[in-house]
Coordinates of C-alpha atoms in Angstrom, one line a residue:
M184 CA -20.8 -41.2 -57.3
V185 CA -22.4 -38.5 -55.1
A186 CA -20.0 -35.6 -54.2
T187 CA -19.5 -35.0 -50.5
P188 CA -21.1 -31.7 -49.5
K189 CA -18.7 -29.0 -48.5
K190 CA -18.5 -27.9 -44.9
R191 CA -19.6 -24.3 -44.5
I192 CA -17.3 -22.1 -42.5
S193 CA -19.0 -19.0 -41.2
R194 CA -17.5 -15.5 -41.4
K195 CA -14.6 -15.3 -38.9
K196 CA -13.2 -12.5 -36.7
K197 CA -9.6 -13.5 -36.8
L198 CA -7.5 -16.0 -38.8
A199 CA -4.3 -17.7 -37.8
L200 CA -1.7 -19.9 -39.4
V201 CA 0.2 -22.5 -37.3
L202 CA 3.3 -24.1 -38.9
S203 CA 5.1 -27.2 -37.6
G204 CA 8.8 -27.9 -37.4
G205 CA 10.6 -30.5 -39.6
G206 CA 13.6 -28.7 -41.1
T207 CA 13.7 -27.4 -44.6
K208 CA 11.3 -30.2 -45.7
A209 CA 8.6 -28.7 -43.5
A210 CA 9.5 -25.2 -44.5
A211 CA 9.1 -26.0 -48.2
F212 CA 5.8 -27.8 -47.6
H213 CA 4.5 -24.7 -45.7
I214 CA 5.4 -22.5 -48.7
G215 CA 3.2 -24.7 -50.9
V216 CA 0.3 -24.6 -48.3
A217 CA 0.6 -20.8 -48.3
Y218 CA 0.3 -20.7 -52.1
A219 CA -2.9 -22.8 -51.8
L220 CA -4.3 -20.5 -49.1
R221 CA -3.7 -17.5 -51.4
E222 CA -5.3 -19.2 -54.3
N223 CA -8.4 -19.7 -52.1
G224 CA -8.6 -15.9 -51.5
F225 CA -6.6 -15.7 -48.2
E226 CA -4.1 -12.9 -47.6
F227 CA -1.2 -12.6 -45.2
Q228 CA -0.9 -9.5 -43.0
C229 CA 2.7 -8.4 -42.9
G230 CA 5.2 -5.7 -42.5
L231 CA 6.3 -3.2 -39.9
K232 CA 3.8 -0.9 -38.1
T233 CA 5.7 2.1 -39.7
D234 CA 5.2 0.8 -43.2
Q235 CA 2.8 2.4 -45.6
A236 CA -0.9 1.8 -45.0
D237 CA -2.2 -1.5 -46.1
P238 CA -5.8 -2.8 -46.4
A239 CA -7.7 -3.1 -43.1
P240 CA -7.9 -6.7 -41.8
H241 CA -10.8 -8.6 -43.3
S242 CA -12.4 -12.0 -43.1
R243 CA -9.8 -13.6 -45.2
M244 CA -6.7 -12.0 -43.9
I245 CA -4.4 -14.1 -41.7
Q246 CA -3.2 -11.8 -38.8
T247 CA -1.6 -14.3 -36.4
Y248 CA 1.4 -16.6 -37.0
V249 CA 2.6 -19.4 -34.8
G250 CA 5.7 -21.3 -35.8
S251 CA 8.2 -23.9 -34.5
S252 CA 11.6 -24.7 -35.9
G253 CA 11.3 -24.7 -39.7
G254 CA 7.8 -23.3 -39.3
A255 CA 9.2 -20.5 -37.2
F256 CA 11.4 -19.4 -40.1
I257 CA 8.5 -19.3 -42.6
T258 CA 6.2 -17.5 -40.2
T259 CA 9.0 -14.9 -39.6
V260 CA 9.6 -14.1 -43.3
L261 CA 5.8 -14.0 -43.9
A262 CA 5.3 -11.5 -41.0
A263 CA 8.4 -9.5 -42.2
G264 CA 6.7 -8.9 -45.5
Y265 CA 8.4 -11.2 -48.0
S266 CA 6.0 -12.3 -50.8
L267 CA 5.5 -16.0 -51.5
E268 CA 7.3 -15.5 -54.9
N269 CA 10.2 -14.0 -53.0
I270 CA 10.3 -16.8 -50.4
S271 CA 10.0 -19.6 -53.0
A272 CA 12.7 -18.0 -55.2
S273 CA 15.1 -18.1 -52.2
F274 CA 14.4 -21.7 -51.3
L275 CA 14.4 -23.0 -54.9
N276 CA 17.4 -20.9 -55.9
Q277 CA 15.6 -19.0 -58.6
V278 CA 16.5 -15.6 -59.9
S279 CA 13.9 -13.1 -58.7
S280 CA 13.7 -9.3 -58.4
E281 CA 10.1 -9.5 -57.2
G282 CA 9.4 -8.6 -53.6
S283 CA 6.3 -7.4 -51.6
Q284 CA 5.3 -3.8 -51.4
F285 CA 6.7 -3.8 -47.9
F286 CA 10.0 -5.5 -48.5
P287 CA 11.2 -5.0 -52.1
R288 CA 14.5 -6.8 -51.9
P289 CA 15.0 -10.5 -52.6
L290 CA 15.2 -12.9 -49.6
P291 CA 18.8 -14.1 -49.3
R292 CA 19.3 -17.9 -49.8
L293 CA 20.0 -20.0 -46.7
Q294 CA 23.3 -21.9 -47.0
Y295 CA 24.4 -25.1 -45.3
S296 CA 27.2 -23.1 -43.6
K297 CA 24.7 -21.0 -41.8
M298 CA 22.3 -23.8 -41.1
F299 CA 25.0 -26.1 -39.7
K300 CA 27.5 -24.0 -37.8
I301 CA 30.2 -26.0 -36.1
R302 CA 30.3 -25.3 -32.4
P303 CA 33.7 -24.0 -31.0
E304 CA 33.0 -25.8 -27.7
I305 CA 32.9 -29.2 -29.4
A306 CA 36.7 -29.7 -29.1
K307 CA 36.6 -29.3 -25.3
E308 CA 33.7 -31.7 -25.1
Q309 CA 35.6 -34.2 -27.2
V310 CA 38.5 -34.2 -24.7
T311 CA 36.1 -35.1 -21.9
Q312 CA 34.4 -37.7 -24.1
F313 CA 37.7 -39.4 -25.0
A314 CA 38.5 -39.9 -21.3
A315 CA 35.0 -41.3 -20.7
V316 CA 35.3 -43.7 -23.7
R317 CA 38.6 -45.0 -22.2
D318 CA 36.8 -45.7 -18.9
I319 CA 34.0 -47.4 -20.8
M320 CA 36.5 -49.6 -22.7
G321 CA 38.0 -50.7 -19.4
S322 CA 34.5 -51.6 -18.1
L323 CA 33.8 -53.7 -21.2
M324 CA 37.1 -55.5 -20.7
D325 CA 35.9 -56.4 -17.2
G326 CA 32.6 -57.5 -18.5
R327 CA 30.5 -54.6 -17.1
F328 CA 28.4 -54.0 -20.2
P329 CA 25.7 -51.8 -18.5
S330 CA 28.2 -49.0 -18.4
L331 CA 27.9 -48.6 -22.2
L332 CA 24.1 -48.4 -22.1
Q333 CA 24.2 -45.6 -19.5
F334 CA 25.5 -43.3 -22.3
K335 CA 27.7 -41.4 -19.8
W336 CA 30.4 -41.5 -22.4
L337 CA 28.5 -39.3 -24.7
K338 CA 29.3 -35.8 -23.5
M339 CA 28.6 -33.7 -26.6
T340 CA 25.6 -31.4 -26.2
G341 CA 25.1 -31.3 -30.0
L342 CA 27.0 -31.5 -33.2
F343 CA 26.0 -28.0 -34.5
S344 CA 24.8 -24.7 -33.3
T345 CA 21.8 -22.6 -34.5
S346 CA 23.8 -19.4 -34.0
G347 CA 24.5 -19.3 -37.7
L348 CA 20.8 -19.3 -38.4
E349 CA 20.3 -16.6 -35.8
Q350 CA 23.0 -14.4 -37.4
F351 CA 21.5 -15.0 -40.9
I352 CA 18.0 -13.9 -39.7
R353 CA 19.3 -10.9 -37.8
E354 CA 21.7 -9.5 -40.3
E355 CA 20.2 -10.5 -43.7
V356 CA 16.5 -11.3 -43.4
I357 CA 14.3 -9.2 -41.1
P358 CA 14.0 -5.3 -41.0
S359 CA 13.5 -5.3 -37.2
N360 CA 14.4 -7.9 -34.5
R361 CA 11.6 -6.9 -32.2
F362 CA 8.2 -8.7 -32.2
S363 CA 6.4 -5.5 -31.2
D364 CA 7.4 -3.7 -34.4
Y365 CA 5.3 -5.8 -36.7
K366 CA 1.6 -5.5 -37.6
P367 CA 0.7 -9.2 -37.3
E368 CA 1.1 -11.2 -34.2
L369 CA 4.1 -13.5 -34.5
F370 CA 4.6 -16.3 -31.9
I371 CA 7.6 -18.6 -31.9
V372 CA 7.5 -21.8 -29.7
S373 CA 10.5 -23.3 -27.8
T374 CA 11.1 -25.6 -24.9
K375 CA 13.1 -24.6 -21.8
L376 CA 15.6 -27.5 -21.4
N377 CA 16.2 -27.5 -17.6
D378 CA 12.6 -26.8 -16.6
S379 CA 10.6 -28.9 -19.1
Q380 CA 8.5 -25.9 -19.8
K381 CA 7.0 -24.6 -23.1
V382 CA 7.9 -21.0 -23.8
V383 CA 6.1 -18.9 -26.4
F384 CA 8.0 -15.8 -27.6
G385 CA 6.0 -12.9 -29.0
K386 CA 4.8 -9.4 -28.3
N387 CA 1.7 -10.3 -26.3
T388 CA 1.2 -12.5 -23.2
Y389 CA -1.7 -14.7 -22.3
A390 CA -2.7 -17.0 -19.4
P391 CA -1.4 -20.6 -19.8
P392 CA -3.8 -23.1 -21.3
P393 CA -5.5 -25.5 -18.9
H394 CA -3.8 -28.6 -20.4
D395 CA -0.3 -27.0 -19.9
P396 CA -0.4 -24.7 -16.8
R397 CA 3.4 -24.2 -16.9
C398 CA 3.4 -22.8 -20.4
E399 CA 4.9 -19.3 -20.3
Y400 CA 4.6 -16.4 -22.7
Q401 CA 7.7 -14.1 -22.9
T402 CA 8.2 -10.8 -24.6
H403 CA 11.9 -10.0 -24.0
A404 CA 13.6 -12.2 -26.6
R405 CA 14.7 -11.1 -30.1
I406 CA 13.0 -12.7 -33.0
S407 CA 16.3 -14.2 -34.4
D408 CA 17.1 -15.7 -31.0
A409 CA 13.6 -17.1 -30.7
V410 CA 13.9 -18.8 -34.1
A411 CA 17.3 -20.2 -33.2
A412 CA 16.0 -21.6 -29.9
S413 CA 13.0 -23.1 -31.6
A414 CA 15.1 -24.9 -34.2
S415 CA 17.6 -26.4 -31.7
L416 CA 16.7 -30.1 -32.3
P417 CA 18.5 -32.2 -29.7
V418 CA 21.5 -34.2 -30.9
V419 CA 21.7 -32.3 -34.2
Y420 CA 21.9 -28.9 -32.5
A421 CA 23.1 -27.9 -29.0
P422 CA 20.6 -26.2 -26.7
Y423 CA 20.4 -22.4 -27.5
H424 CA 21.1 -19.9 -24.8
I425 CA 18.8 -16.9 -24.1
P426 CA 19.1 -15.0 -20.9
D427 CA 15.8 -13.8 -19.3
E428 CA 14.9 -10.2 -18.7
H429 CA 16.9 -10.4 -15.4
G430 CA 20.0 -11.8 -17.0
R431 CA 19.6 -15.3 -15.7
S432 CA 20.8 -18.1 -18.1
H433 CA 18.3 -20.4 -19.8
Y434 CA 18.8 -23.0 -22.5
Y435 CA 16.2 -23.9 -25.1
I436 CA 15.5 -26.8 -27.4
D437 CA 13.1 -27.6 -30.2
G438 CA 9.7 -26.0 -29.9
E439 CA 7.7 -29.2 -30.5
I440 CA 9.2 -31.4 -27.8
R441 CA 6.4 -30.8 -25.4
E442 CA 3.5 -30.2 -27.8
T443 CA 3.3 -30.5 -31.6
L444 CA 1.2 -27.8 -33.3
S445 CA 0.4 -25.4 -30.5
T446 CA -3.0 -24.4 -31.9
H447 CA -3.9 -23.1 -28.4
I448 CA -1.6 -20.1 -29.0
A449 CA -3.6 -19.0 -31.9
V450 CA -6.8 -19.5 -29.9
D451 CA -5.3 -17.6 -27.0
A452 CA -4.7 -14.7 -29.4
G453 CA -8.4 -14.6 -30.3
A454 CA -8.3 -16.6 -33.6
D455 CA -11.5 -18.4 -34.5
L456 CA -10.2 -20.0 -37.7
V457 CA -6.9 -21.7 -37.5
F458 CA -5.0 -23.3 -40.4
T459 CA -2.4 -25.8 -39.5
S460 CA 0.4 -27.3 -41.7
Y461 CA 2.6 -30.2 -40.7
T462 CA 4.7 -32.9 -42.3
H463 CA 4.8 -35.4 -39.5
Q464 CA 3.2 -38.2 -41.4
P465 CA 4.4 -41.7 -40.7
Y466 CA 5.4 -44.1 -43.5
R467 CA 2.8 -46.7 -44.5
Y468 CA 4.2 -49.7 -46.2
V469 CA 4.4 -49.6 -50.0
K470 CA 6.0 -52.4 -52.0
E471 CA 8.2 -50.0 -54.0
V472 CA 9.9 -48.8 -50.8
G473 CA 9.7 -52.0 -48.7
S474 CA 10.5 -52.3 -45.0
L475 CA 12.2 -49.4 -43.2
T476 CA 14.6 -52.0 -41.8
S477 CA 16.4 -52.0 -45.2
L478 CA 17.0 -48.2 -44.9
G479 CA 18.8 -48.3 -41.6
L480 CA 18.6 -46.7 -38.1
P481 CA 17.9 -43.1 -39.2
A482 CA 14.7 -44.2 -41.0
I483 CA 13.6 -46.3 -38.1
V484 CA 14.2 -43.5 -35.6
V485 CA 12.3 -40.9 -37.7
Q486 CA 9.4 -43.4 -38.1
G487 CA 9.2 -43.9 -34.3
I488 CA 9.2 -40.2 -33.7
Y489 CA 6.5 -39.6 -36.4
I490 CA 4.3 -42.3 -34.9
L491 CA 4.5 -40.6 -31.5
I492 CA 3.9 -37.2 -33.0
E493 CA 0.9 -38.4 -35.1
Q494 CA -0.7 -39.8 -32.0
K495 CA -0.3 -36.4 -30.2
I496 CA -1.7 -34.5 -33.2
N497 CA -4.6 -36.9 -33.6
S498 CA -5.4 -36.6 -29.8
T499 CA -5.5 -32.9 -30.0
Y500 CA -7.8 -32.8 -33.1
E501 CA -10.1 -35.5 -31.6
S502 CA -10.4 -33.4 -28.5
Y503 CA -11.3 -30.3 -30.5
R504 CA -13.8 -32.3 -32.7
S505 CA -15.5 -34.0 -29.7
K506 CA -16.0 -30.7 -27.9
K507 CA -17.4 -29.0 -31.0
S508 CA -19.7 -31.9 -31.6
A509 CA -20.9 -31.8 -28.0
M510 CA -21.7 -28.1 -28.2
N511 CA -23.5 -28.5 -31.5
E512 CA -25.6 -31.3 -30.1
V513 CA -26.5 -29.3 -27.0
Y514 CA -27.5 -26.4 -29.2
R515 CA -29.8 -28.6 -31.3
Y516 CA -31.3 -30.0 -28.2
C517 CA -32.0 -26.5 -26.8
K518 CA -33.8 -25.6 -30.1
D519 CA -35.8 -28.9 -30.2
A520 CA -36.8 -28.4 -26.6
G521 CA -38.1 -25.0 -27.3
L522 CA -35.7 -23.1 -25.1
G523 CA -35.5 -19.4 -25.7
D524 CA -32.4 -17.8 -27.3
E525 CA -31.3 -16.3 -24.0
Q526 CA -31.4 -19.6 -22.1
S527 CA -29.7 -21.5 -25.0
E528 CA -26.9 -18.9 -25.1
K529 CA -26.3 -19.1 -21.3
I530 CA -26.1 -22.9 -21.5
L531 CA -23.6 -22.7 -24.4
Q532 CA -21.6 -20.1 -22.6
I533 CA -21.3 -22.5 -19.6
L534 CA -20.2 -25.3 -21.9
E535 CA -17.6 -23.1 -23.6
K536 CA -16.1 -22.1 -20.3
E537 CA -16.0 -25.7 -18.9
L538 CA -14.6 -27.1 -22.2
N539 CA -12.3 -24.2 -22.7
Q540 CA -13.3 -23.9 -26.4
S541 CA -15.4 -21.5 -28.4
R542 CA -18.2 -23.1 -30.4
D543 CA -17.3 -20.8 -33.3
L544 CA -13.7 -22.2 -33.5
D545 CA -12.7 -24.0 -36.7
I546 CA -9.4 -25.8 -37.2
I547 CA -8.3 -26.9 -40.6
P548 CA -5.3 -29.3 -40.7
I549 CA -3.2 -29.7 -43.8
H550 CA -0.6 -32.4 -44.1
P551 CA 0.9 -34.8 -46.7
D552 CA -1.4 -37.6 -48.0
P553 CA -0.5 -40.9 -46.4
S554 CA 0.1 -42.2 -50.0
D555 CA 2.6 -39.5 -50.7
T556 CA 5.6 -41.6 -49.9
R557 CA 8.0 -39.3 -51.8
T558 CA 7.2 -36.3 -49.4
I559 CA 7.0 -38.5 -46.3
M560 CA 10.5 -40.0 -47.0
A561 CA 12.1 -36.7 -48.1
E562 CA 15.2 -35.4 -46.4
H563 CA 14.6 -33.1 -43.5
F564 CA 17.6 -30.7 -44.0
T565 CA 18.0 -30.7 -47.8
L566 CA 18.7 -27.4 -49.7
N567 CA 18.6 -29.1 -53.1
P568 CA 16.3 -27.0 -55.3
R569 CA 14.9 -29.9 -57.2
K570 CA 13.9 -31.8 -54.0
L571 CA 12.5 -28.7 -52.4
T572 CA 10.5 -27.9 -55.5
E573 CA 8.8 -31.3 -55.2
I574 CA 7.9 -30.7 -51.6
V575 CA 6.5 -27.2 -52.3
K576 CA 4.3 -28.8 -55.0
A577 CA 3.2 -31.5 -52.5
G578 CA 2.3 -28.7 -50.0
Y579 CA 0.3 -26.9 -52.6
K580 CA -1.5 -30.1 -53.7
A581 CA -2.4 -31.0 -50.1
G582 CA -3.5 -27.5 -49.3
M583 CA -5.8 -27.3 -52.4
K584 CA -7.3 -30.8 -51.6
N585 CA -8.0 -30.0 -48.0
L586 CA -9.4 -26.5 -48.6
S587 CA -11.7 -27.7 -51.4
R588 CA -13.7 -29.5 -48.7
Y589 CA -14.8 -26.2 -47.2
E590 CA -17.0 -23.3 -48.3
F591 CA -15.8 -20.1 -46.6
E592 CA -18.3 -17.3 -45.9
D593 CA -17.0 -13.8 -46.6

């Protein structure tokens, strides 16, 4: 069997890591992917600007982080300076005194009580809900069934609050709560509930991408608030409140509602090599598991969401690949036609502008193998060390497999 030749990746100016949401399951998978990146010679820029001097950015140093929900937490601790050993020891409940040169104390362990904080407003919402249920029951007695399907009886805005996560990050995790204090660029993605608008929190602002002209970059939020907003998955968590710089109220929900894997943020920041990690891999039938109908409504709902997300991700990558292929074909034609370098460069610059993509851009996706049913079916919010260990290993395995397909030029 002839081995598939590796794809050569030319020397890059700026590297980025984009991590998806998906609860602690996604966070553990991202840790494994980060280990695979490190084993392939990549480093993670981290720490405060005031920290001791570190090596200058080089062709294998990741300088930009983009995260949503669970991915937002991992990008935050990486940017803060926690080593991979420190992060994995926290997630896997291992004893470790090892830390990075920038942040020598162990990363505290996230607890369920902090991840799922009961909302004090829930009692008031329940009173209203009970009254609505009484009216619905009366409607059903009269044979007016559509009233039930309008869901007006469901008045809760969410079972839990991410305020416990916010407090944990602010008080126990990060040395500074300001994006601008860190060496690397950290971007956290959320969605503005009442405006259907993607918001990117960070220290720098850029023009909105052509495919989402209402996307907005904001610099006023604290990191802990941004992570809490990004993690506010509807139904499980209530929308998270962050006032704008003028004091006006805005509520935010999960960062991947509008767009999964916002690779454009990394590109906006100047990255020409983007690694993405995500766990949104739909289940594909295997006899040992059987039909999802036997696992009940939660499994069916998750499968439906994953099918939708997979299509969105595939569409994004297909658009990237087709644009890159078109530019490569035009470049080859120019060479075959004997056009000079100056003319060829001008033509390609026009193409880059019209397609809104640099021909030097490379995006490398890392995700569970479709045959990895154990990872695909794993719980999204588990803190069980044994289960998380399996997912970390799955992330490492997927990372090593995908990265082995490339030859990176230093």
